[in-house]
Coordinates of C-alpha atoms in Angstrom, one line a residue:
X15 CA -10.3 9.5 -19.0
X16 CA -9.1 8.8 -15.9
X17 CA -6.9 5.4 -15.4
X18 CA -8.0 4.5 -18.8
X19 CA -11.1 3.1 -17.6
X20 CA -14.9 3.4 -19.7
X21 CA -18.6 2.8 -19.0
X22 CA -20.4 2.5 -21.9
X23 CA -24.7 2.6 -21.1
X24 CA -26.5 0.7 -23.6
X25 CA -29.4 3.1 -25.3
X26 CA -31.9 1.6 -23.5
X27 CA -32.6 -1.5 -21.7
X28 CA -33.5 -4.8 -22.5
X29 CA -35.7 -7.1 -21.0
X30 CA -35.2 -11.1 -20.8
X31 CA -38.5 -12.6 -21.4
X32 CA -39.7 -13.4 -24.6
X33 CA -42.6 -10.4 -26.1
X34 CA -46.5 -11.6 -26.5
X35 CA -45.9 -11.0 -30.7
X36 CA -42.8 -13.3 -30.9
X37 CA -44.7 -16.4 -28.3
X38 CA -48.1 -16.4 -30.7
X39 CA -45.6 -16.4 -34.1
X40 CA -43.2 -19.2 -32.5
X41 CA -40.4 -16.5 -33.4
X42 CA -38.6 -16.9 -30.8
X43 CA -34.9 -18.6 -29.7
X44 CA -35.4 -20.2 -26.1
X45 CA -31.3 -20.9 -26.4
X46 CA -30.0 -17.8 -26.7
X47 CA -33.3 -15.8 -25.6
X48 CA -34.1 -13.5 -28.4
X49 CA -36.3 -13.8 -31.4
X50 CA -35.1 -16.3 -33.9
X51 CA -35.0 -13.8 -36.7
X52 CA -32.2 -11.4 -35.4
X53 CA -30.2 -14.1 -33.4
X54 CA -26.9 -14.1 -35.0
X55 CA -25.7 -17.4 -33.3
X56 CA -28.6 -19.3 -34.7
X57 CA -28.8 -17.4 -38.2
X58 CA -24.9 -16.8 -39.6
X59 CA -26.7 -15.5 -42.5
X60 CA -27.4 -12.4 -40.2
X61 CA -23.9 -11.0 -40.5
X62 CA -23.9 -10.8 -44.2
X63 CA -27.2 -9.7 -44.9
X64 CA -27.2 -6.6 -42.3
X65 CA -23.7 -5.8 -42.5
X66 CA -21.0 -3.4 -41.4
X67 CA -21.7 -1.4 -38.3
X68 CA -19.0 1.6 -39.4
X69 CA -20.0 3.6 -36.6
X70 CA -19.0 0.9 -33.8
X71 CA -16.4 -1.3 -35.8
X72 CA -18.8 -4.5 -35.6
X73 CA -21.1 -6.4 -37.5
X74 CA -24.4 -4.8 -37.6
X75 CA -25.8 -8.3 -36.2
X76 CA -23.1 -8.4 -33.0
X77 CA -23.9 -4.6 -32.5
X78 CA -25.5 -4.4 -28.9
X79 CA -25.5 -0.3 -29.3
X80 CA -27.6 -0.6 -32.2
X81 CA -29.8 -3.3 -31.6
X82 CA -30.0 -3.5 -27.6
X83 CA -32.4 -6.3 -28.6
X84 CA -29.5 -8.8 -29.1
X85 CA -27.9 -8.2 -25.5
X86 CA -29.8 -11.1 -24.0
X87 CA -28.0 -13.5 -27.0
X88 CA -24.8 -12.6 -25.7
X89 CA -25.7 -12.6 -21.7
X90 CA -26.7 -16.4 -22.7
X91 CA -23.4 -17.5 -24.3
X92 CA -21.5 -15.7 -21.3
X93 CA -19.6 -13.1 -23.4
X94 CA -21.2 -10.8 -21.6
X95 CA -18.8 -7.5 -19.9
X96 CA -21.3 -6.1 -17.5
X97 CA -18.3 -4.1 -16.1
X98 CA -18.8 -1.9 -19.0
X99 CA -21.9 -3.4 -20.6
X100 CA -20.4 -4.4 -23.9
X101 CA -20.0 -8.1 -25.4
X102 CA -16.6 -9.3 -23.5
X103 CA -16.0 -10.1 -27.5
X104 CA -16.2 -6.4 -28.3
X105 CA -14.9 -4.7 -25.1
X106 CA -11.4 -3.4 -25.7
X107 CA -11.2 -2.4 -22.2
X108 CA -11.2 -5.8 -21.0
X109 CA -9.2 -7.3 -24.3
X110 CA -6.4 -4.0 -24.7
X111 CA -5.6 -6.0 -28.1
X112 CA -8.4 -5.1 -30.1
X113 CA -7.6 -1.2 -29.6
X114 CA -4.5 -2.1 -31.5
X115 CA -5.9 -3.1 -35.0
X116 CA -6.6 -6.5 -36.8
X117 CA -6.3 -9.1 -34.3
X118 CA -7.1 -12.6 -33.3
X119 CA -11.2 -11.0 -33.1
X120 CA -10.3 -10.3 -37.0
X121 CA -10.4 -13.4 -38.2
X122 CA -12.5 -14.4 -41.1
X123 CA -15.5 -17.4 -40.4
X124 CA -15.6 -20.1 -42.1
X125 CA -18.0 -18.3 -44.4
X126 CA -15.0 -15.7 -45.6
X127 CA -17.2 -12.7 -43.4
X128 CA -14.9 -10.3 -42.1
X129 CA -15.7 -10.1 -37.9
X130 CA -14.0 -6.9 -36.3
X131 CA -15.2 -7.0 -32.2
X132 CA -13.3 -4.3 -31.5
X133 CA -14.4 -0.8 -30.5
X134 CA -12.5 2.4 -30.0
X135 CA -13.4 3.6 -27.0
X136 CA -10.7 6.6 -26.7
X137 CA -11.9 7.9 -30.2
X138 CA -15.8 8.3 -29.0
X139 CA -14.7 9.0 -25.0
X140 CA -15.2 13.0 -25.4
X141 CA -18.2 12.6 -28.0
X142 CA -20.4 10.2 -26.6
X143 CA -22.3 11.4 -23.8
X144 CA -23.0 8.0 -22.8
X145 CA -19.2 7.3 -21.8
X146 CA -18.4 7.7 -18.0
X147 CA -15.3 7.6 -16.3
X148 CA -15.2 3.7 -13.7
X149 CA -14.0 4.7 -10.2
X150 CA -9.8 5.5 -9.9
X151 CA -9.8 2.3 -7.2
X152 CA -10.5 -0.5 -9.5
X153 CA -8.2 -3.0 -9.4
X154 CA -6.1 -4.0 -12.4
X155 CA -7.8 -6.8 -14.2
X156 CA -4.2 -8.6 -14.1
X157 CA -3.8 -8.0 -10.3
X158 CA -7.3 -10.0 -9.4
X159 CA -7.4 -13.3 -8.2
X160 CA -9.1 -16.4 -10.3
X161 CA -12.6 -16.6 -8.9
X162 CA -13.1 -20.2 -6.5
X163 CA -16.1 -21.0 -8.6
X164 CA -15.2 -20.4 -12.5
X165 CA -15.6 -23.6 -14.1
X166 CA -13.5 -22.2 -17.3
X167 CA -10.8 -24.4 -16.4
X168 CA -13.5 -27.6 -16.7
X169 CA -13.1 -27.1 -20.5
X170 CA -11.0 -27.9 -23.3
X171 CA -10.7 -26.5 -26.4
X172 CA -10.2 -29.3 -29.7
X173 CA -9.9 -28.3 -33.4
X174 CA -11.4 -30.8 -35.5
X175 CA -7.9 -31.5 -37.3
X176 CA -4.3 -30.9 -37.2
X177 CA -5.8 -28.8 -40.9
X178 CA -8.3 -26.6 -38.9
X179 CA -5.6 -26.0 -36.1
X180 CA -2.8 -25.0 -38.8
X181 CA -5.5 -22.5 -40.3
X182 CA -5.5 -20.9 -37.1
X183 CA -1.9 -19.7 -37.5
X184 CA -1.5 -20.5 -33.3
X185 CA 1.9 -19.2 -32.2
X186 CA 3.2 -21.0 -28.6
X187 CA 6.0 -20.4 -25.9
X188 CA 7.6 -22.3 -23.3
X189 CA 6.9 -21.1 -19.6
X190 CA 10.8 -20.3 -18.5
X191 CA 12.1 -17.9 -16.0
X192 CA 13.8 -14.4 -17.0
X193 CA 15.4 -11.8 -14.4
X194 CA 13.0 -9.3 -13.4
X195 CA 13.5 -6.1 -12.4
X196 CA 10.4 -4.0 -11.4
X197 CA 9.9 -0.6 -9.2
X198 CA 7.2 1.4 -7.3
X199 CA 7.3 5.1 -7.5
X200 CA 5.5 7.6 -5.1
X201 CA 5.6 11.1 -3.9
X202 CA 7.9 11.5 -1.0
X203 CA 8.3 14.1 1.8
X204 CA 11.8 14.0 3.5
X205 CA 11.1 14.5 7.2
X206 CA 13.5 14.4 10.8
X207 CA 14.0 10.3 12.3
X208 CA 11.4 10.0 15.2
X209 CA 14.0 8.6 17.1
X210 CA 16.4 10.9 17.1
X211 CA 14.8 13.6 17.4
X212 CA 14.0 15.8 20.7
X213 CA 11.8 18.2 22.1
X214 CA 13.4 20.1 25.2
X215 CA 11.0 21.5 27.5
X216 CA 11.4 22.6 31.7
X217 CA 10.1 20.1 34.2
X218 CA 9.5 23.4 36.1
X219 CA 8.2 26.6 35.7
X220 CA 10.7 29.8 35.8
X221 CA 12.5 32.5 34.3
X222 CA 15.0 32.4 31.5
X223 CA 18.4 33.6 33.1
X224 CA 20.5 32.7 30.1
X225 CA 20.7 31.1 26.8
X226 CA 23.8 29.3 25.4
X227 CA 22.8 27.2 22.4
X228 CA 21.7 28.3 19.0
X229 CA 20.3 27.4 15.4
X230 CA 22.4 25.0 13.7
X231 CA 24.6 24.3 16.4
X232 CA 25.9 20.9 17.3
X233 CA 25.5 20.2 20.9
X234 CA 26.6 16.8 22.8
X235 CA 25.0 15.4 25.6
X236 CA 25.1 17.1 28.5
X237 CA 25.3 20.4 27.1
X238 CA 23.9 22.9 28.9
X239 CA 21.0 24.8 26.6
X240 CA 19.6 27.2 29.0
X241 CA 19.6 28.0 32.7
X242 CA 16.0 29.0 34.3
X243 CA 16.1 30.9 37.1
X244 CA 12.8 28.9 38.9
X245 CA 11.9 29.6 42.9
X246 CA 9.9 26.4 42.8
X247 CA 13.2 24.8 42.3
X248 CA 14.7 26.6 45.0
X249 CA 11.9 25.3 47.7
X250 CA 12.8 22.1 46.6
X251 CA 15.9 22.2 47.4
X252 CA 15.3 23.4 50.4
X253 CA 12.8 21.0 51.8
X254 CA 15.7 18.1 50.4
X255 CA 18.3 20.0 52.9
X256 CA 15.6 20.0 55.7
X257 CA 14.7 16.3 55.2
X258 CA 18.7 15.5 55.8
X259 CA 18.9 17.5 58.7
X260 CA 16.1 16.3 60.1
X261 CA 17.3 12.9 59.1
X262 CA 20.8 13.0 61.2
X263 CA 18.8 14.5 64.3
X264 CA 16.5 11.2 64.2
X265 CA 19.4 8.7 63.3
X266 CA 21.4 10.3 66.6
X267 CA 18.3 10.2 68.7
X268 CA 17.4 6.1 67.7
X269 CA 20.7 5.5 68.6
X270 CA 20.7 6.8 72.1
X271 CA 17.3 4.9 73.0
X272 CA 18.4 1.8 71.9
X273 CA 21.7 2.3 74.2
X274 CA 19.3 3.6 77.0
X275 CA 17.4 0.3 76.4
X276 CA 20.3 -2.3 76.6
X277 CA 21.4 -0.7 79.8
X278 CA 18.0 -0.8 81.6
X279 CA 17.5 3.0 82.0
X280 CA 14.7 3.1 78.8
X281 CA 11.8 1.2 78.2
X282 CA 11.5 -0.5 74.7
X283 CA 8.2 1.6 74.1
X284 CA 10.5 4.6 74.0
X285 CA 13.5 2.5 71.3
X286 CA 10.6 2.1 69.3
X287 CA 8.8 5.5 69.2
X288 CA 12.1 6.8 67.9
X289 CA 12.7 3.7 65.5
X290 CA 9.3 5.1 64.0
X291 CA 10.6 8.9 63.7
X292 CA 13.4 7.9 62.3
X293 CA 11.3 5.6 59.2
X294 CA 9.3 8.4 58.9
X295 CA 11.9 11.0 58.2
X296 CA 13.4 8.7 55.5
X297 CA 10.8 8.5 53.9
X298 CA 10.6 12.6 53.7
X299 CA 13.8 12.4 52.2
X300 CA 13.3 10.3 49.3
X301 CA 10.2 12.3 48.7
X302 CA 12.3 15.3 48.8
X303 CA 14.6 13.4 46.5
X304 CA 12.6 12.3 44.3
X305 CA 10.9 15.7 43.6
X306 CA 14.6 17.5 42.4
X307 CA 15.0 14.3 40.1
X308 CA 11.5 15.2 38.6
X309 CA 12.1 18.8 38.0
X310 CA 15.7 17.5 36.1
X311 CA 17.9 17.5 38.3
X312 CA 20.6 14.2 38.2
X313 CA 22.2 12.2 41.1
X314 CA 25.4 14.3 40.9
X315 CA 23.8 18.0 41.2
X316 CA 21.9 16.6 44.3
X317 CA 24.6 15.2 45.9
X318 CA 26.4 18.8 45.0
X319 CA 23.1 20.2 46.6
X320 CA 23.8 17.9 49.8
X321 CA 27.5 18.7 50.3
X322 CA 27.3 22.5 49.6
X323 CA 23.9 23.4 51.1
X324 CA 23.4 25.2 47.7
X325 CA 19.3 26.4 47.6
X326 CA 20.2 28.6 44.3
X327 CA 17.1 28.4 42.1
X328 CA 19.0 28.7 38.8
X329 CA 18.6 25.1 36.8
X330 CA 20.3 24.2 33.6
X331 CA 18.6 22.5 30.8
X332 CA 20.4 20.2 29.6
X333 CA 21.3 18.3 26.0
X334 CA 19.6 14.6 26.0
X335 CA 21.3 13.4 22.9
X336 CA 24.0 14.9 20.5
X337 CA 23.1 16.6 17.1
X338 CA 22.2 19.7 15.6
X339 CA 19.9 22.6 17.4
X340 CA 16.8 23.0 14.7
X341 CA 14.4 24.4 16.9
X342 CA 14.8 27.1 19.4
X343 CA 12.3 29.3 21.1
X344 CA 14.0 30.3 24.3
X345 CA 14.3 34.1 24.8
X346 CA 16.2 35.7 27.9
X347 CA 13.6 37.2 30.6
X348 CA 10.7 35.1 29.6
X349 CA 8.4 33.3 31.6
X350 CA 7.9 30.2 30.9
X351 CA 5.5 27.1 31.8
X352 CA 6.1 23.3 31.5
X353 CA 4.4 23.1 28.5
X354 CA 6.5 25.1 27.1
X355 CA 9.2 23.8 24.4
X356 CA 12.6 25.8 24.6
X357 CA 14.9 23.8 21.7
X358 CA 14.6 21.0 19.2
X359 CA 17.7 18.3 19.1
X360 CA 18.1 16.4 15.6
X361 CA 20.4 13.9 14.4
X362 CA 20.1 14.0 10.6
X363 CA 22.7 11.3 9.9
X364 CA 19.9 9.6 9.2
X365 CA 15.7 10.9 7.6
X366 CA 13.0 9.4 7.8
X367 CA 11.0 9.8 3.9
X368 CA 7.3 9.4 4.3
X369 CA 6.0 8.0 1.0
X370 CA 2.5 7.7 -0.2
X371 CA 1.5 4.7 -2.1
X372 CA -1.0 4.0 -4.1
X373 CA -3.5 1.2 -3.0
X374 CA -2.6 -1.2 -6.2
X375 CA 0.8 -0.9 -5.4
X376 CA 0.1 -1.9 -1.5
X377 CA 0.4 -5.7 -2.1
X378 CA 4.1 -5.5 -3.2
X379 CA 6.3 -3.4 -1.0
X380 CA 7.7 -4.9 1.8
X381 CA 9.8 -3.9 5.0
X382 CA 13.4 -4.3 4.1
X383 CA 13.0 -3.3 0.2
X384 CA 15.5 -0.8 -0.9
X385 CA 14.4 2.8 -1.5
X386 CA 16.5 5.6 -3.7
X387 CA 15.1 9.4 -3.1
X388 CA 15.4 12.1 -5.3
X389 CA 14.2 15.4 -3.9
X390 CA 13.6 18.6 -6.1
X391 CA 16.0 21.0 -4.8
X392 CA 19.0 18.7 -5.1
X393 CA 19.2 17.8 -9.1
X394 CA 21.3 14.5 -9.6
X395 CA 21.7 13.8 -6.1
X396 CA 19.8 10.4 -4.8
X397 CA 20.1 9.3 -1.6
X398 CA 19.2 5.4 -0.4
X399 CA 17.5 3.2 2.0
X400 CA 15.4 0.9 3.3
X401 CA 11.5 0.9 3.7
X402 CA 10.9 0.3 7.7
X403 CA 7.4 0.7 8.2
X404 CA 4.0 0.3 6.0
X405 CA 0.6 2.0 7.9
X406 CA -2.2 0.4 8.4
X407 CA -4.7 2.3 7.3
X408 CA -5.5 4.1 3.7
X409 CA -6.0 7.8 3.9
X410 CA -9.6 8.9 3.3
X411 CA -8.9 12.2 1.4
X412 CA -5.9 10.9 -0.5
X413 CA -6.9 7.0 -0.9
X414 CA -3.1 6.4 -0.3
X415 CA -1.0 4.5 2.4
X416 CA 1.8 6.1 4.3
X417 CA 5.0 4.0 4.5
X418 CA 8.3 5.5 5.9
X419 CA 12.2 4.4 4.6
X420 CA 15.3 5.7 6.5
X421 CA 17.5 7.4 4.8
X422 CA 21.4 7.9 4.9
X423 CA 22.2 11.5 5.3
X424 CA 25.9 11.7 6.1
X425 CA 26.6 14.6 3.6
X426 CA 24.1 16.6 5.4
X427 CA 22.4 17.2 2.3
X428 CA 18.9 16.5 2.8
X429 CA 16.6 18.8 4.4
X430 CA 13.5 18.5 6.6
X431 CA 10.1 18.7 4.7
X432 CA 12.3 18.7 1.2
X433 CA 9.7 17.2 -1.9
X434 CA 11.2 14.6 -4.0
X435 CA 10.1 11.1 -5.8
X436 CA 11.0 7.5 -3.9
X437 CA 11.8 4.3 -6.2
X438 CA 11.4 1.5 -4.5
X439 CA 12.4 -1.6 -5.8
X440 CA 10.4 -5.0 -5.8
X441 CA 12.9 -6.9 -7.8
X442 CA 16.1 -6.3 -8.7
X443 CA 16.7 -8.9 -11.7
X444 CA 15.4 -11.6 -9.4
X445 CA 14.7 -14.6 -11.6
X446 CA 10.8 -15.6 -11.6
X447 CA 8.7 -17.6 -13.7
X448 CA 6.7 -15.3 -16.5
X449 CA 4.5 -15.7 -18.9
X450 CA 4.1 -13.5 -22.4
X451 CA 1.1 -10.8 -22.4
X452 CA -0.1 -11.2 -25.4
X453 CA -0.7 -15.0 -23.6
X454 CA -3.2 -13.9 -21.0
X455 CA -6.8 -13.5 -21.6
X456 CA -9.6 -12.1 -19.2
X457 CA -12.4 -14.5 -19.7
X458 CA -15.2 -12.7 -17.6
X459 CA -13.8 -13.5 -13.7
X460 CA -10.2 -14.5 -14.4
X461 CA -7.1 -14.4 -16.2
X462 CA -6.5 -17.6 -17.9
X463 CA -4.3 -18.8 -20.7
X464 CA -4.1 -22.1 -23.2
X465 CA -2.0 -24.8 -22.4
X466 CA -1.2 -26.9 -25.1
X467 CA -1.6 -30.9 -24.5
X468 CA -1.1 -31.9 -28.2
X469 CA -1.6 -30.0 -31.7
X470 CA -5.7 -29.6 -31.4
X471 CA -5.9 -29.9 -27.6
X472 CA -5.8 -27.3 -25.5
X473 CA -6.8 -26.4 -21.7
X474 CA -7.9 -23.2 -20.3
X475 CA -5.9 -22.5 -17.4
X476 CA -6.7 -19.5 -14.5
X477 CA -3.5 -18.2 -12.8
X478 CA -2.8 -15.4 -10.6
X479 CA -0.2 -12.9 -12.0
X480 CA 2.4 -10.7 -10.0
X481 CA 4.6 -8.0 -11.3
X482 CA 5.0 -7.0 -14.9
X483 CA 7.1 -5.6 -17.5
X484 CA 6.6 -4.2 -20.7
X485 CA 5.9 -7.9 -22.3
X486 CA 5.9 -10.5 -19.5
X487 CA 3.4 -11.0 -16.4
X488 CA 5.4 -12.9 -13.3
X489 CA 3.5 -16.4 -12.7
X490 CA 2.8 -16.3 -9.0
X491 CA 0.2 -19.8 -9.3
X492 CA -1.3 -21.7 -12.1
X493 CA 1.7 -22.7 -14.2
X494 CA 4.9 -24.6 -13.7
X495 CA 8.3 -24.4 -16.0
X496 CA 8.3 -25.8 -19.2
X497 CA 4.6 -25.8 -19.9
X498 CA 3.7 -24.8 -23.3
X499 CA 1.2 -21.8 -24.0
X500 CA -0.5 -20.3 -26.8
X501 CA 0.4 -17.0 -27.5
X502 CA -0.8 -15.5 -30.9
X503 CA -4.4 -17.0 -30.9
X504 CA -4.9 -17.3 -27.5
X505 CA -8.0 -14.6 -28.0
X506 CA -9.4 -16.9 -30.5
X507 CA -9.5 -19.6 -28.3
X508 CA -11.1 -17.1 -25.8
X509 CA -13.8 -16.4 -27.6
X510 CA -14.2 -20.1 -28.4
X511 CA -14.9 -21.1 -25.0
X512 CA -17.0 -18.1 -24.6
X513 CA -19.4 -18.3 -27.8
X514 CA -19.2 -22.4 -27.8
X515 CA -17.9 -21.8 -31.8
X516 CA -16.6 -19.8 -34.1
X517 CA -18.3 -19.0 -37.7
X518 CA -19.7 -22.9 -38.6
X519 CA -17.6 -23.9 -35.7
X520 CA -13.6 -24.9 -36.5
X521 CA -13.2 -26.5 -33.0
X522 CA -15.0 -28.2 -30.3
X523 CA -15.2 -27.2 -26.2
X524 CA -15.8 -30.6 -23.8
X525 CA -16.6 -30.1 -20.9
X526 CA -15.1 -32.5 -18.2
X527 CA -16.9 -33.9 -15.0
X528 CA -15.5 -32.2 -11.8

């Protein structure tokens, strides 16, 4: 199925209290809440009597699929998966080791009675109309933090001898560092930089005299793309003429008053009523000004318009930036609006590559990790750099999370809306504390592994794992360097803690005081 992940419904359910019958005939097991006659825990004898369930790879007395009536037992000992509904013994979802054969759950009790808790779930997943697919989101069981309240790590696991301990065949390892290199892959879609690219529009509405840039071409700033032929550009510059006119006639006239004033032959009332004029006529001009500014023109074409009296309505559109012309929609004769865009400008030194990553991978890309792109259409040819932004939001018909790299383009190569693959790399042989695998357990709520204090002493110990390679989880919290851990037989010591014993009980679990 789908991510690898199972439900598996028990046949029917199964209540908790104790039935009328087994109350009146005292048959009943208040410790692990099922009748005393088919508790396994209480009654080893169980397991050889009933014997092998072939159809589910368990003792007939552990089955919970055969006899639902046992599920309490299990729910009281806390090997309970309610995730999938299976003993956390039996579930190979949540223990991928017992998929894989004879393993630590293979051991034989101290009776000599075979125990096989594993289950293939892939070989029943099309047959078993009971199976259905867990939801694509989950997160990875080795991605979850320990739970604050798991009092796991309150134990500790003791053999009874440096005999019973041997028996167990436990294999350890030192926690040491090793260079890690890990990677995040996502679909990719190669797209033009945000900010280098341009939409060219008129400020004014007009007529399209003449066109002078096409697709593909490289134009500099200040290249003229088109000249509009626009009468509302024409009025402008007409009213700007009038308001300097105007504005000489004033200046002249405030001049004369005041001199009429000095000498006695004015009255101030009449210095100040042209003083007034005068302010007011300035302010027409920069109005005036300000409007051929707005509809594009710049501070040398209006003082070309102010020297040469020039009213012509033709405008030029110019080139904001340099780069290549990639969009162009300008026709000669057509009327056009503001809203309408004439060219796009692009500089594709550089792309932008808008990735989509998955929500599990979310918590380990960064700004500033290198990126390598490899697009469909250019076999061979990858292209790098750097991730520069990370959305904040997860798309609701995808479930994924945009997050953008710049890319070098220098070749020209790359193309706009170009399909490829991103890498993105995490770490590059960075040196970080690990721990084996085959080390890690999933108790019920957290990953844990055995630390070793002396031959039959052991501790359960939650940590919170980070990347991973094909044998090694990085150790992000709950180890330190040089800490010895229990490899081969760390499941055994799982389901120790778990069950309280194994078989007739080859080691002990304390319990400290918090």
């Amino acid at each position: 199925g789908a991510g690898g992940y199972f439900v598996l419904k028990s046949e029917r359910a199964v209540g908790s209290a104790p039935s009328t019958a087994a109350e009146n005939t005292g048959d009943w097991c208040a410790e692990h809440n099922v009748p005393e006659s088919i508790c396994p825990f209480c009654d080893p004898g169980l397991i050889e009597s009933l014997g092998f369930c072939a159809g589910h790879g368990v003792p007939e007395a552990y089955c919970t699929r055969c006899n639902p009536e046992v599920i309490p037992a299990f729910k009281a000992i806390n090997d309970w998966c309610a995730e999938h509904e299976l003993p956390e013994s039996q579930c190979e979802i949540c223990n991928p080791p017992l998929a894989d054969g004879a393993q630590d759950g293979d051991l034989d009790d101290a009776d000599g009675h075979g125990v096989d808790d594993g289950h293939d779930h892939a070989a029943h997943a099309e047959s078993d109309p009971d199976i259905k697919l867990a939801g694509l989101d989950e997160i990875p069981r080795s991605r979850r933090s320990p739970s604050v309240s798991c009092a796991t790590t309150n134990m500790r696991v003791r053999f009874k001898s440096s005999e019973v301990a041997a028996n167990a065949d436990l294999r350890f390892v030192d926690i040491n560092r090793r260079p890690i290199t890990e990677t995040v892959n996502c679909n990719a879609q190669v797209a033009y930089d945000g900010n280098r690219y341009v939409r060219i529009s008129s400020r004014v509405p007009g007529v399209i005299r003449t066109v002078r840039a096409d697709l593909g071409e490289y134009v500099e700033t200040g290249d003229v793309l088109v000249v509009l032929d626009s009468a509302e550009l024409a009025t402008a510059k007409a009213d700007y003429l009038q308001s300097v006119a105007v504005l000489g006639m004033r200046e002249k006239n405030y001049a004369r008053e005041r001199e009429l004033m000095e000498r006695g032959v004015s009255t101030e009332k009449g210095a100040m009523e042209a003083e007034t004029r005068l302010i007011e006529v300035r302010i027409a001009l920069s109005r005036a000004k300000q409007k051929l500014l707005n509809l594009g023109l710049n501070e040398a074409q209006i003082g070309e318009v102010t020297e040469t009296s020039n009213t012509s309505p033709l405008l030029p559109i110019i080139a904001p930036q340099d780069g290549v012309v990639v969009e162009r929609s300008a026709v000669v004769g057509e009327s056009i609006d503001r809203t309408a865009t004439l060219f796009a400008v692009a500089d594709t030194s550089t792309l932008w590559a808008m990735m989509d990553l998955y929500e599990g991978d979310l918590s380990h890309v960064r700004r500033g990790q290198p990126v390598v792109l490899a697009v469909d259409g250019l076999r061979g040819e990858t292209f790098g750099g750097e991730v520069t932004w990370i959305s904040h939001e997860v798309d609701a018909r995808t479930r994924t999370i945009k997050a953008r790299a710049r890319i070098d383009n220098e070749d020209g190569l790359l193309r706009a809306n170009m399909f490829g693959r991103s890498r993105i790399t995490i770490h590059d042989a960075e040196s970080l504390i690990v721990v084996p695998k085959d080390a890690v357990q999933w108790e019920g709520c957290c990953n844990i592994v055995f630390v070793r204090h002396s031959d039959t002493l052991f501790e359960p110990r939650k940590v919170r794992l980070g990347s991973e390679t094909e044998n090694h989880y990085e150790v992000l919290d709950g180890l330190a360097m040089a800490e010895t851990v229990v490899t081969q037989g760390s499941y055994l010591l799982k389901t120790e803690i778990l069950k309280g014993s194994i078989g007739t009980g080859c080691c002990e679990v304390e319990h400290l005081d918090k």
